[in-house]
Short mmCIF file of C-alpha atoms and ligand atoms in Angstrom, two decimals:
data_model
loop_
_atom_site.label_atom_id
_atom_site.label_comp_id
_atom_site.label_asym_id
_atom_site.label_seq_id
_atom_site.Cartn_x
_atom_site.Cartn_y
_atom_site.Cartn_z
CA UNK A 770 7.74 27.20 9.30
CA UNK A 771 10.08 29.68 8.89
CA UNK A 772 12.60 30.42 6.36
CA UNK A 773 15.88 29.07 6.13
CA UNK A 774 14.45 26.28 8.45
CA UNK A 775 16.98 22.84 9.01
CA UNK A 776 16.24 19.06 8.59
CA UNK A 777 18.25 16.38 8.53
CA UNK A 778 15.43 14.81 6.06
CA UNK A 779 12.85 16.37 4.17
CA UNK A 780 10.04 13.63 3.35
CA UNK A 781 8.04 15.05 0.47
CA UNK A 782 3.80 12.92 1.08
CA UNK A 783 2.57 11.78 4.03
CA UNK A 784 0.99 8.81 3.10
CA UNK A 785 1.34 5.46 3.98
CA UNK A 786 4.88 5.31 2.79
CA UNK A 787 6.12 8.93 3.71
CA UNK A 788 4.90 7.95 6.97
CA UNK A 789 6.69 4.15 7.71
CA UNK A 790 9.90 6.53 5.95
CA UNK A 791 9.14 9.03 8.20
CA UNK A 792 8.67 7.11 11.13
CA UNK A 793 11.89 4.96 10.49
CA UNK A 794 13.94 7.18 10.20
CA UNK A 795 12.74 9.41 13.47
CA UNK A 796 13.22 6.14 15.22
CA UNK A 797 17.03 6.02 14.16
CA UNK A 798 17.36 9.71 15.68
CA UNK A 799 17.30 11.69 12.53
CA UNK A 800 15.66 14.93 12.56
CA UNK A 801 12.55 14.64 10.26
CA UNK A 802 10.43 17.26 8.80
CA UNK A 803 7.08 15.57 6.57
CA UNK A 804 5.56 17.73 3.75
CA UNK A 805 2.03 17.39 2.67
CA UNK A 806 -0.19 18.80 0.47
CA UNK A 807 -2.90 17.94 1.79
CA UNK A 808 -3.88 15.92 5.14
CA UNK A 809 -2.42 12.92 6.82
CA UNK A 810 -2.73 10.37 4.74
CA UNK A 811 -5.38 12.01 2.30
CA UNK A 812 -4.33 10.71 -1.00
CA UNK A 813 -4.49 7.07 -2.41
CA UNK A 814 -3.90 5.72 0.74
CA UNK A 815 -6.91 6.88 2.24
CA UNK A 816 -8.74 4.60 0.19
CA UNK A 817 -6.62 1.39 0.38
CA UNK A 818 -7.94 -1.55 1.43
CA UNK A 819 -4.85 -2.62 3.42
CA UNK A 820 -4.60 -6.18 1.88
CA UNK A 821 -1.12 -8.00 3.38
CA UNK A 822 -1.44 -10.62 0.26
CA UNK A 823 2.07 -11.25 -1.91
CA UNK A 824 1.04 -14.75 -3.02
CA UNK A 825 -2.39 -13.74 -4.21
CA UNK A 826 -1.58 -9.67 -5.86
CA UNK A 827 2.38 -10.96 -7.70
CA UNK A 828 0.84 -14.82 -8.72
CA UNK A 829 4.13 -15.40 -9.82
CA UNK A 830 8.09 -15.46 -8.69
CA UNK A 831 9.77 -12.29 -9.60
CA UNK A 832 10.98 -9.32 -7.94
CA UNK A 833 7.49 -8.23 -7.19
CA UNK A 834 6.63 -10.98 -5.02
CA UNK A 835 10.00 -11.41 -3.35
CA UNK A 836 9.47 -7.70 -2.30
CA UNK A 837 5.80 -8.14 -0.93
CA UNK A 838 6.74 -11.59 0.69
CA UNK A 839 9.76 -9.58 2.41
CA UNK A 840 7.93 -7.41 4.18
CA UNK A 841 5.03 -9.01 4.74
CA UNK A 842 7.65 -11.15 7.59
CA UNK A 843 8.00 -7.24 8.75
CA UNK A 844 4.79 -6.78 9.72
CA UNK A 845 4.09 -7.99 13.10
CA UNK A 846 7.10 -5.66 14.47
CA UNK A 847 5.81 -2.80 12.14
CA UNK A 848 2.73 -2.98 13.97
CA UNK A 849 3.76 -3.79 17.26
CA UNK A 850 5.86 -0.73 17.16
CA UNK A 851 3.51 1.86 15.66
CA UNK A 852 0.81 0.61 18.51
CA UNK A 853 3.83 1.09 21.26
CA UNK A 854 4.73 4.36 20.01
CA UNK A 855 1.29 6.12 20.08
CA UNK A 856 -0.99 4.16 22.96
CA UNK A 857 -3.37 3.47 19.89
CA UNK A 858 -5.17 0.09 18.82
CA UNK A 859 -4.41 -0.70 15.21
CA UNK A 860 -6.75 -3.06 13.71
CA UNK A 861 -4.66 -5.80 12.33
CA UNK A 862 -5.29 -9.48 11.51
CA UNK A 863 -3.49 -12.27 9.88
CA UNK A 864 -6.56 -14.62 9.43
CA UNK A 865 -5.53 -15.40 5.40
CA UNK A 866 -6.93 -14.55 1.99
CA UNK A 867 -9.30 -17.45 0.86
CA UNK A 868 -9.01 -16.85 -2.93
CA UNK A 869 -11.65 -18.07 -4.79
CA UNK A 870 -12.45 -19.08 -8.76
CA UNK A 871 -15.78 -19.97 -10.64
CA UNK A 872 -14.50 -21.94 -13.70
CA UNK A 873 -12.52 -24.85 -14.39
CA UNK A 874 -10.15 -23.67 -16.39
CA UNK A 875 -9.18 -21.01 -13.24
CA UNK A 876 -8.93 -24.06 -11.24
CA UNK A 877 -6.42 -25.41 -12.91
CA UNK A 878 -4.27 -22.37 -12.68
CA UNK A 879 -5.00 -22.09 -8.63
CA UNK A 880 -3.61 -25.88 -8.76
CA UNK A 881 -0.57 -24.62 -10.43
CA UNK A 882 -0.48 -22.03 -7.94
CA UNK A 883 -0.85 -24.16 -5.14
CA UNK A 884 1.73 -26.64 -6.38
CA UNK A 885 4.53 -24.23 -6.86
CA UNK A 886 3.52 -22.00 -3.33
CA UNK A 887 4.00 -25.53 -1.46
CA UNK A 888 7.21 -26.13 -3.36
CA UNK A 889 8.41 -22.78 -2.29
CA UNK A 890 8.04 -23.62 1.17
CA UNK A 891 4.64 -21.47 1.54
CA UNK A 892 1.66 -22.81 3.61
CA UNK A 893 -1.22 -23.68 1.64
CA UNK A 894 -4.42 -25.67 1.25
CA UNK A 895 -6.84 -26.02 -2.23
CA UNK A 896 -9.94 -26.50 -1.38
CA UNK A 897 -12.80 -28.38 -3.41
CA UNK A 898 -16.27 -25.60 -4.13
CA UNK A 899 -17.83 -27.97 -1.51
CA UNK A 900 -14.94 -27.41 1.17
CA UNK A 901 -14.59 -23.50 0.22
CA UNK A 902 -18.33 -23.24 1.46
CA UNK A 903 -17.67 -25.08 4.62
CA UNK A 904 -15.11 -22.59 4.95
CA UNK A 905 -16.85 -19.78 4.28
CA UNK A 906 -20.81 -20.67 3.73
CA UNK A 907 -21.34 -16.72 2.80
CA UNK A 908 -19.64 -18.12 -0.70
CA UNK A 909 -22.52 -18.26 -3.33
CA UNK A 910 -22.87 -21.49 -5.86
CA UNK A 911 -20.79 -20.06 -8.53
CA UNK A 912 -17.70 -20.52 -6.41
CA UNK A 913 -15.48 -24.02 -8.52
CA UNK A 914 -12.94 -24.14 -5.45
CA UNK A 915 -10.26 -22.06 -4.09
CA UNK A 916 -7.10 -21.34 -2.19
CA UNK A 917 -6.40 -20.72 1.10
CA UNK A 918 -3.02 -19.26 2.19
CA UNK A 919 -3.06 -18.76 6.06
CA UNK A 920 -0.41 -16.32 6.38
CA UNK A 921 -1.70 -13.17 4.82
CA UNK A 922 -4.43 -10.33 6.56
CA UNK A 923 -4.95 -7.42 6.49
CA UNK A 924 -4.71 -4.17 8.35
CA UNK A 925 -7.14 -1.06 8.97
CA UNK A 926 -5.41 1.47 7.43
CA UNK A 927 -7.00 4.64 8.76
CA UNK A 928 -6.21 3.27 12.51
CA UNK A 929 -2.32 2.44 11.45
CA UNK A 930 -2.01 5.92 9.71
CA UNK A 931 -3.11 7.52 13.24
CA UNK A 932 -0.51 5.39 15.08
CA UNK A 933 1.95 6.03 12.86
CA UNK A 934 1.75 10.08 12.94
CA UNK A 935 1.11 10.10 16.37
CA UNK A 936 4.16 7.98 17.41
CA UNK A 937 6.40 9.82 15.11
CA UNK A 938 5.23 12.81 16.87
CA UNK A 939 5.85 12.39 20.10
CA UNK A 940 8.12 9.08 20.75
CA UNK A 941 10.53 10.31 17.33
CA UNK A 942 10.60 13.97 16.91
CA UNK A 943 8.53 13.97 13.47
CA UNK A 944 6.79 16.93 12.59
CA UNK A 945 4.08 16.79 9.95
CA UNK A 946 3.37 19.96 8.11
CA UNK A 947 -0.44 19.69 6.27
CA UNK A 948 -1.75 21.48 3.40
CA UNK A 949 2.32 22.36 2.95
CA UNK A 950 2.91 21.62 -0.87
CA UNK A 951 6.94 21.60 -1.98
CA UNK A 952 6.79 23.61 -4.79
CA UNK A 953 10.11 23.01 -6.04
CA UNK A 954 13.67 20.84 -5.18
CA UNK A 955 17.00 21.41 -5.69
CA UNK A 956 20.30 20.91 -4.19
CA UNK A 957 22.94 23.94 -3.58
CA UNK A 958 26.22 24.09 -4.19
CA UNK A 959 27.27 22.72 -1.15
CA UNK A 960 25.33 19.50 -1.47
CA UNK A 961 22.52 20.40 0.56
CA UNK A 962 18.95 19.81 -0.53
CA UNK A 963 16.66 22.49 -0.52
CA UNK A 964 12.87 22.26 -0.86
CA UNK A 965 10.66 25.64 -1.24
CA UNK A 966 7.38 25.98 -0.02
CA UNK A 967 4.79 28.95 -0.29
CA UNK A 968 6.16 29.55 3.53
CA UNK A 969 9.61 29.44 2.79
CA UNK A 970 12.29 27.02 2.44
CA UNK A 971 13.15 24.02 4.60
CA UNK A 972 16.84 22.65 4.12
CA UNK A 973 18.20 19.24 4.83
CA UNK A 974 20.76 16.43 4.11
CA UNK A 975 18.67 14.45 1.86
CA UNK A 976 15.01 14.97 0.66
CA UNK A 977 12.84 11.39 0.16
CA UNK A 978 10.53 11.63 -2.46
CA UNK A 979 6.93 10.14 -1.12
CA UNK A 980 4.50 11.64 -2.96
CA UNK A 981 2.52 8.62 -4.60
CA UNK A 982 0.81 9.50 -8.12
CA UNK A 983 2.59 12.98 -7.65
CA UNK A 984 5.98 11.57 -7.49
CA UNK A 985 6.26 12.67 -11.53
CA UNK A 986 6.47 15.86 -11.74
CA UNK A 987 5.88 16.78 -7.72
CA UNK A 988 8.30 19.43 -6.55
CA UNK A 989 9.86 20.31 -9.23
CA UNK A 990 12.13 17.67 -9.39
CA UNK A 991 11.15 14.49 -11.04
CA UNK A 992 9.74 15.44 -14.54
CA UNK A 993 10.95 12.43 -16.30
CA UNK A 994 9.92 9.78 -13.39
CA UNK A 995 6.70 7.74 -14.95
CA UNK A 996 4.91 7.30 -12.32
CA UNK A 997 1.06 7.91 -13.18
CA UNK A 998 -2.33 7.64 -11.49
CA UNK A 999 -4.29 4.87 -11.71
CA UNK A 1000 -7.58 4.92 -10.31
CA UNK A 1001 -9.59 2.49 -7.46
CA UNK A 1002 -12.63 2.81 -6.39
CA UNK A 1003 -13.63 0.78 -2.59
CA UNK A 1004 -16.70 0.04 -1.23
CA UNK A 1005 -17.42 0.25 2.62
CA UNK A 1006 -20.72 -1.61 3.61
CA UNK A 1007 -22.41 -2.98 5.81
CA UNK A 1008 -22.71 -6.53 6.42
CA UNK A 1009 -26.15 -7.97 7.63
CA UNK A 1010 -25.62 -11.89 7.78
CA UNK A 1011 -22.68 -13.88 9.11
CA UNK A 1012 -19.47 -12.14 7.32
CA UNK A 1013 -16.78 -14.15 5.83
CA UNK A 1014 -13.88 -14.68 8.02
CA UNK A 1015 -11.35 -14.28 6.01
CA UNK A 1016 -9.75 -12.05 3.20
CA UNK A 1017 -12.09 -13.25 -0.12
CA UNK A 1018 -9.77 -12.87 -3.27
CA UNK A 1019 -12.52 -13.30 -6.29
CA UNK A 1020 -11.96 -12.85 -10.03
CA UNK A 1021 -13.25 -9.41 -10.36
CA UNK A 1022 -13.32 -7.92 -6.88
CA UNK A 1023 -11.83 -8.65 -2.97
CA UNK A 1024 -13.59 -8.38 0.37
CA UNK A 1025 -12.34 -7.37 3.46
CA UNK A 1026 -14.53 -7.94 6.84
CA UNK A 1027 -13.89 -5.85 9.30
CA UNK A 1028 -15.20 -6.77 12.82
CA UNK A 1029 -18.10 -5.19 13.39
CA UNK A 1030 -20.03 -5.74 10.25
CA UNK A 1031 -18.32 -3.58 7.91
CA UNK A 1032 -17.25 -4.52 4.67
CA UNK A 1033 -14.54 -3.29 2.36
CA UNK A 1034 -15.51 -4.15 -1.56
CA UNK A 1035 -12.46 -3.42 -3.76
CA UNK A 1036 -11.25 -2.25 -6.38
CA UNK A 1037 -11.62 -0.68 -9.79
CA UNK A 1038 -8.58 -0.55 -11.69
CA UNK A 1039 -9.05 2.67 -13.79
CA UNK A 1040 -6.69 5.21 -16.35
CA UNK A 1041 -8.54 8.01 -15.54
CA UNK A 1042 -5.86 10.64 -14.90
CA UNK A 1043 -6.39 12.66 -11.87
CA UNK A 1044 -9.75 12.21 -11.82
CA UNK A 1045 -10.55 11.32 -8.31
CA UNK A 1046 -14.29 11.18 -8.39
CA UNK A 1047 -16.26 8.39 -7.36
CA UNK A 1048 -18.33 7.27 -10.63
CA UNK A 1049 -21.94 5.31 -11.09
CA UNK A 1050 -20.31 2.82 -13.52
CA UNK A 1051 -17.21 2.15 -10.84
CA UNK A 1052 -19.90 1.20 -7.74
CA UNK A 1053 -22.16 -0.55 -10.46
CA UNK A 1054 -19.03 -2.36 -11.73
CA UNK A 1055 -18.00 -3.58 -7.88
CA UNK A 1056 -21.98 -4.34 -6.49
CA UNK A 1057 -21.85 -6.70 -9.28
CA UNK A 1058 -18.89 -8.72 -8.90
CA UNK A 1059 -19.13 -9.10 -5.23
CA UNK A 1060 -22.87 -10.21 -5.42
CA UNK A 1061 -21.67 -12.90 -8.25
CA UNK A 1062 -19.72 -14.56 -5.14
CA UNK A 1063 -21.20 -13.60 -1.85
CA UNK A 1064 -24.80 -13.48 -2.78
CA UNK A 1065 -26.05 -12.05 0.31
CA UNK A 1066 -24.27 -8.66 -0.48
CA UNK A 1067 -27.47 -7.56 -2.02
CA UNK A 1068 -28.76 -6.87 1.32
CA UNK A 1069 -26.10 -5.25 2.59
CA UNK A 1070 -26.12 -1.77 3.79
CA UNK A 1071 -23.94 1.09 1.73
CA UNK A 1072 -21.66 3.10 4.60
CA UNK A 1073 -18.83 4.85 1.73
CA UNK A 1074 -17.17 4.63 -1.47
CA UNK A 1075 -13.86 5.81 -1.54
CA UNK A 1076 -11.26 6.76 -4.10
CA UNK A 1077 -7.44 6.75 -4.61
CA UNK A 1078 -5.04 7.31 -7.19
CA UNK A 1079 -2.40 4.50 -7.36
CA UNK A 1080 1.13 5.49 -8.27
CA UNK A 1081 1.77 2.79 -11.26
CA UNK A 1082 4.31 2.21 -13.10
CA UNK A 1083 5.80 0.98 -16.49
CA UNK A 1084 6.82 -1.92 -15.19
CA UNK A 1085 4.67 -2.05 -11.90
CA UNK A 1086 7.56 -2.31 -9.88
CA UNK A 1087 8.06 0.59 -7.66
CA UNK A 1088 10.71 3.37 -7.34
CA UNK A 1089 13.06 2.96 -4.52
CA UNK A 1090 16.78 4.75 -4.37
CA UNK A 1091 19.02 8.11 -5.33
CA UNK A 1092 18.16 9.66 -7.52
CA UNK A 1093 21.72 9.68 -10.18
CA UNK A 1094 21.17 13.31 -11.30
CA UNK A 1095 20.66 14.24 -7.37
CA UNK A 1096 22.30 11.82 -5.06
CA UNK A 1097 20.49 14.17 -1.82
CA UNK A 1098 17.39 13.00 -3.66
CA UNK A 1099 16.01 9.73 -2.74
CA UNK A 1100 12.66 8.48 -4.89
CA UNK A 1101 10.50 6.31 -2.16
CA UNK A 1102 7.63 5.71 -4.79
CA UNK A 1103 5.53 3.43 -7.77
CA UNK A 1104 4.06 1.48 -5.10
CA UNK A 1105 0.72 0.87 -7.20
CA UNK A 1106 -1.27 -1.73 -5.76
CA UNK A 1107 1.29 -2.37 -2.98
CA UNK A 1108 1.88 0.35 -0.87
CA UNK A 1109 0.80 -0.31 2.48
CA UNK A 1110 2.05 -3.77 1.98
CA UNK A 1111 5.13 -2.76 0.96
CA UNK A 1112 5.72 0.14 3.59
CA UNK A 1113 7.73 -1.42 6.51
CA UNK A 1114 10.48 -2.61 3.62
CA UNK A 1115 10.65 0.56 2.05
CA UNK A 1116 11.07 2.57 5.17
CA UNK A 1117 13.97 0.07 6.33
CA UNK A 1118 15.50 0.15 2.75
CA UNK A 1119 15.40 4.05 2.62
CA UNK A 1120 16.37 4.63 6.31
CA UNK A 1121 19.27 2.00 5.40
CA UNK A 1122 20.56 4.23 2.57
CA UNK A 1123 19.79 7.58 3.71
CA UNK A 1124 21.28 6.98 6.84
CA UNK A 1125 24.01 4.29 6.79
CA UNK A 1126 24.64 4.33 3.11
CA UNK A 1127 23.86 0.74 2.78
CA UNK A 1128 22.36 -0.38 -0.94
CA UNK A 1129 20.15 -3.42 -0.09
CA UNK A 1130 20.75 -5.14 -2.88
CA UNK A 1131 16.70 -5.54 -2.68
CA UNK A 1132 17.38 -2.21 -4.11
CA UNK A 1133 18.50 -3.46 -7.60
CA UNK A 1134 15.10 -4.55 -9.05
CA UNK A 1135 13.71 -0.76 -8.00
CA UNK A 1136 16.17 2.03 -9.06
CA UNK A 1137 14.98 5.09 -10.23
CA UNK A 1138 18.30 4.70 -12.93
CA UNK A 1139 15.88 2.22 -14.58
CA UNK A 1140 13.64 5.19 -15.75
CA UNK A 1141 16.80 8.20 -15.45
CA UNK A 1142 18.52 6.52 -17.67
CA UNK A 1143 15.95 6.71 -20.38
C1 LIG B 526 -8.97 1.41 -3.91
C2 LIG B 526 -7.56 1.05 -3.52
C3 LIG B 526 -7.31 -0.10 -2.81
C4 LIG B 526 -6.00 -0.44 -2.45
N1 LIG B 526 -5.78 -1.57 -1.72
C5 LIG B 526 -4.53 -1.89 -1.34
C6 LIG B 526 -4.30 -3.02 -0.53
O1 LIG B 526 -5.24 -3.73 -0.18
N2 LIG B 526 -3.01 -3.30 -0.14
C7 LIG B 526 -1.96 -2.50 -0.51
O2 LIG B 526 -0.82 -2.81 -0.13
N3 LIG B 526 -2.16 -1.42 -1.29
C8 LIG B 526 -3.41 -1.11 -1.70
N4 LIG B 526 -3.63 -0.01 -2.49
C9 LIG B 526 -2.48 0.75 -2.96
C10 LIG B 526 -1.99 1.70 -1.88
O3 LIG B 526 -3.07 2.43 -1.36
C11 LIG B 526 -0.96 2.65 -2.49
O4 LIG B 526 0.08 1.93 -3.10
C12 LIG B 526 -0.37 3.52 -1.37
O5 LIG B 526 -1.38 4.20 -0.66
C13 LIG B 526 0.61 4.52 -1.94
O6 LIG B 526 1.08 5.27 -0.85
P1 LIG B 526 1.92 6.58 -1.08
O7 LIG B 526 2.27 7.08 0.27
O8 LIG B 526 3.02 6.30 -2.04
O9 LIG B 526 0.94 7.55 -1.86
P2 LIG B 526 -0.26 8.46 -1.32
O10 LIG B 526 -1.04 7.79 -0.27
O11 LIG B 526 -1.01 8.95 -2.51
O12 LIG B 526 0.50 9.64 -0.61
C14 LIG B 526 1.22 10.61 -1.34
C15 LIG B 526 1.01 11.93 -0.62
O13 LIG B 526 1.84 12.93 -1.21
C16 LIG B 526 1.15 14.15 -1.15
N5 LIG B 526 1.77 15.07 -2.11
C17 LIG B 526 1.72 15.02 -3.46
N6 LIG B 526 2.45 16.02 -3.99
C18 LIG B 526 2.98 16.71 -2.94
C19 LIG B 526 3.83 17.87 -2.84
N7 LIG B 526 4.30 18.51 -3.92
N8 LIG B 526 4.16 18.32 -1.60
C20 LIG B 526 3.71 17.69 -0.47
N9 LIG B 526 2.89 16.58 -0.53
C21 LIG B 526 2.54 16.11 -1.75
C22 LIG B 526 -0.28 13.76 -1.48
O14 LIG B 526 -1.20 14.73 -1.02
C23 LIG B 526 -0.43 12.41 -0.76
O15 LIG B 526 -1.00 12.54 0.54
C24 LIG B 526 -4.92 0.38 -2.84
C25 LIG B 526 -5.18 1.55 -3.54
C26 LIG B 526 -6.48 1.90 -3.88
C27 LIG B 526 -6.73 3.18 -4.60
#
């Protein structure tokens, strides 16, 4: 890169939601330049285990869920578009999340659940324990019943992450620049934004702010945002009997079956700074819980265990809008346990504003002046 270099947007993180930015706004014909650190999706999304779940992760109404059920209805196009783009197969399935409980008292709450999903015009069925093991006879005895809601999946997020750069490459003029850290952001006198790098400075209309756990203090810019890391640990094995065929959504862990035998056991939930080792006490803590439901994971074979640092939140909500002390700055961040789910939305949302000036009013529940103004 050299100096002095022009953008009409800087995205600062390729992961899963620099990229759908990224992507978006290539498609729209703006010329897009994509910082990163590190490599293509190497931080927490790297380890995500691309769950496409609102009604099971926000178990109630609230701005969380309304978010995650929006773009969940983006989905088939997101994908549809990415696999157009690059020529690549993206492994992506909408086969539901069975979730699952082992005590009465839990049942009575996935009642509750199921009551108020139906009223809210969202397909679902309770199942008794006996019909949740018809469903899935990999369930072990502990299993009291459980919930089935046929609309959610999942996607393979390494494979959409390929698409995605590789698309926005070549169909939409993106160009990623790895192990590129912005060191610092500001905007000039004249409005523009201006990001500096150790090999030199890129300028631009408007730099998006995408970089996850980072987002607080990344670039120079953001000090006061509270966005922090919050640890998961994931489990890859692999499956020896007849996998479930679903999306299992347990008490203390969720498994993912990937065709082909693999197995994705998720996740620790961990304040453990920037600490992104895998630990003994995280895969002990995830071999258990998945064995106390699908028995037969004691035979399983162990392929990985991967780790990613979350970007939470105060209020678990993410960060989504200008920036009021830099209107050229726009925070696309705080997606915690919701990123890739949330992806095609906030790409649309942010490609809306930077773009067309248009404030969803989606955008109301997520503005950075929420935590600016503190
Ligand atoms: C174990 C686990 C399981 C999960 N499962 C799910 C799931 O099933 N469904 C779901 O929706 N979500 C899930 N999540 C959450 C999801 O992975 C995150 O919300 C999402 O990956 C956040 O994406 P991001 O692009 O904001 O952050 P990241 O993926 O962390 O990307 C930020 C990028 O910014 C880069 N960066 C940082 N600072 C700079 C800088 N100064 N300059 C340039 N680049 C910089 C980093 O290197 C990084 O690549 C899971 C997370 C974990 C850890």
């Amino acid at each position: 890169m050299s100096a002095g270099e022009r953008a009409d947007v800087i995205v600062i993180g390729a992961g899963i939601i620099g990229c759908a930015v990224a992507d978006e706004l290539g498609r729209r014909g703006a010329a897009v330049r994509v910082l990163e650190s590190r490599a293509v999706g190497g931080g927490a999304t790297q380890a995500s285990a691309g769950i496409l779940a609102p009604y099971a992760e926000a178990d109630r109404p609230g701005p969380l869920r309304t978010l995650c059920a929006e773009s969940l209805g983006l989905w088939d196009d997101f994908v549809a578009r990415a696999v157009a783009d690059s020529g690549r197969d993206v492994l992506y399935e909408r086969t539901g999340t069975l979730e699952v409980v082992t005590d009465e008292a839990s049942m009575r709450r996935l009642e509750r659940t199921g009551r108020a999903l139906t009223a809210a015009g969202v397909e679902c069925r309770l199942l008794t324990a006996r019909e949740a093991r018809a469903a899935e006879p990999s369930l072990g005895a502990a299993v009291a019943g459980a919930l089935l809601v046929p609309s959610h999946g999942f996607v393979g997020v390494a494979t959409l992450m390929e698409a995605l750069r590789e698309g926005g490459a070549a169909r939409h003029g993106v160009s990623f620049l790895t192990d590129r850290p912005a060191r610092h952001v500001q905007a000039s006198s004249d409005g523009e934004m201006v990001v500096e790098t150790a090999a030199g400075t890129l300028t631009g209309d408007a730099v998006v702010l995408a970089a996850g756990s980072w987002s607080g203090g990344a670039a120079g810019t953001a000090g006061a945002l509270p966005v922090r890391p919050v640890r998961g640990q994931l489990l890859q094995l692999a499956w020896s009997g007849r996998p479930p065929a679903r999306v299992v959504w347990a008490p203390s862990c969720y498994v993912v079956p990937w065709p082909g035998g693999s197995m994705l056991v998720g996740a620790t939930v961990e304040e453990a700074g920037f600490d992104e080792r895998a630990t003994v006490a995280g895969v002990a803590t995830l071999i258990k819980a998945v064995s106390g439901v699908l028995p037969e994971a004691r035979n399983a074979g162990f392929e990985a265990v991967r780790v990613g640092l979350r970007p939470g939140t105060p209020d678990d909500l993410p960060v989504v809008g200008r920036s009021a002390t830099a209107p050229g700055l726009v925070y696309a961040t705080g997606h915690y346990r919701n990123g890739v789910l949330l992806a095609p939305l906030t790409a649309r949302l942010v490609a809306d504003l930077v773009l067309d000036g248009r404030e969803d009013p989606l955008l109301a529940a997520v503005s950075p002046a929420r935590f600016e103004a503190a």
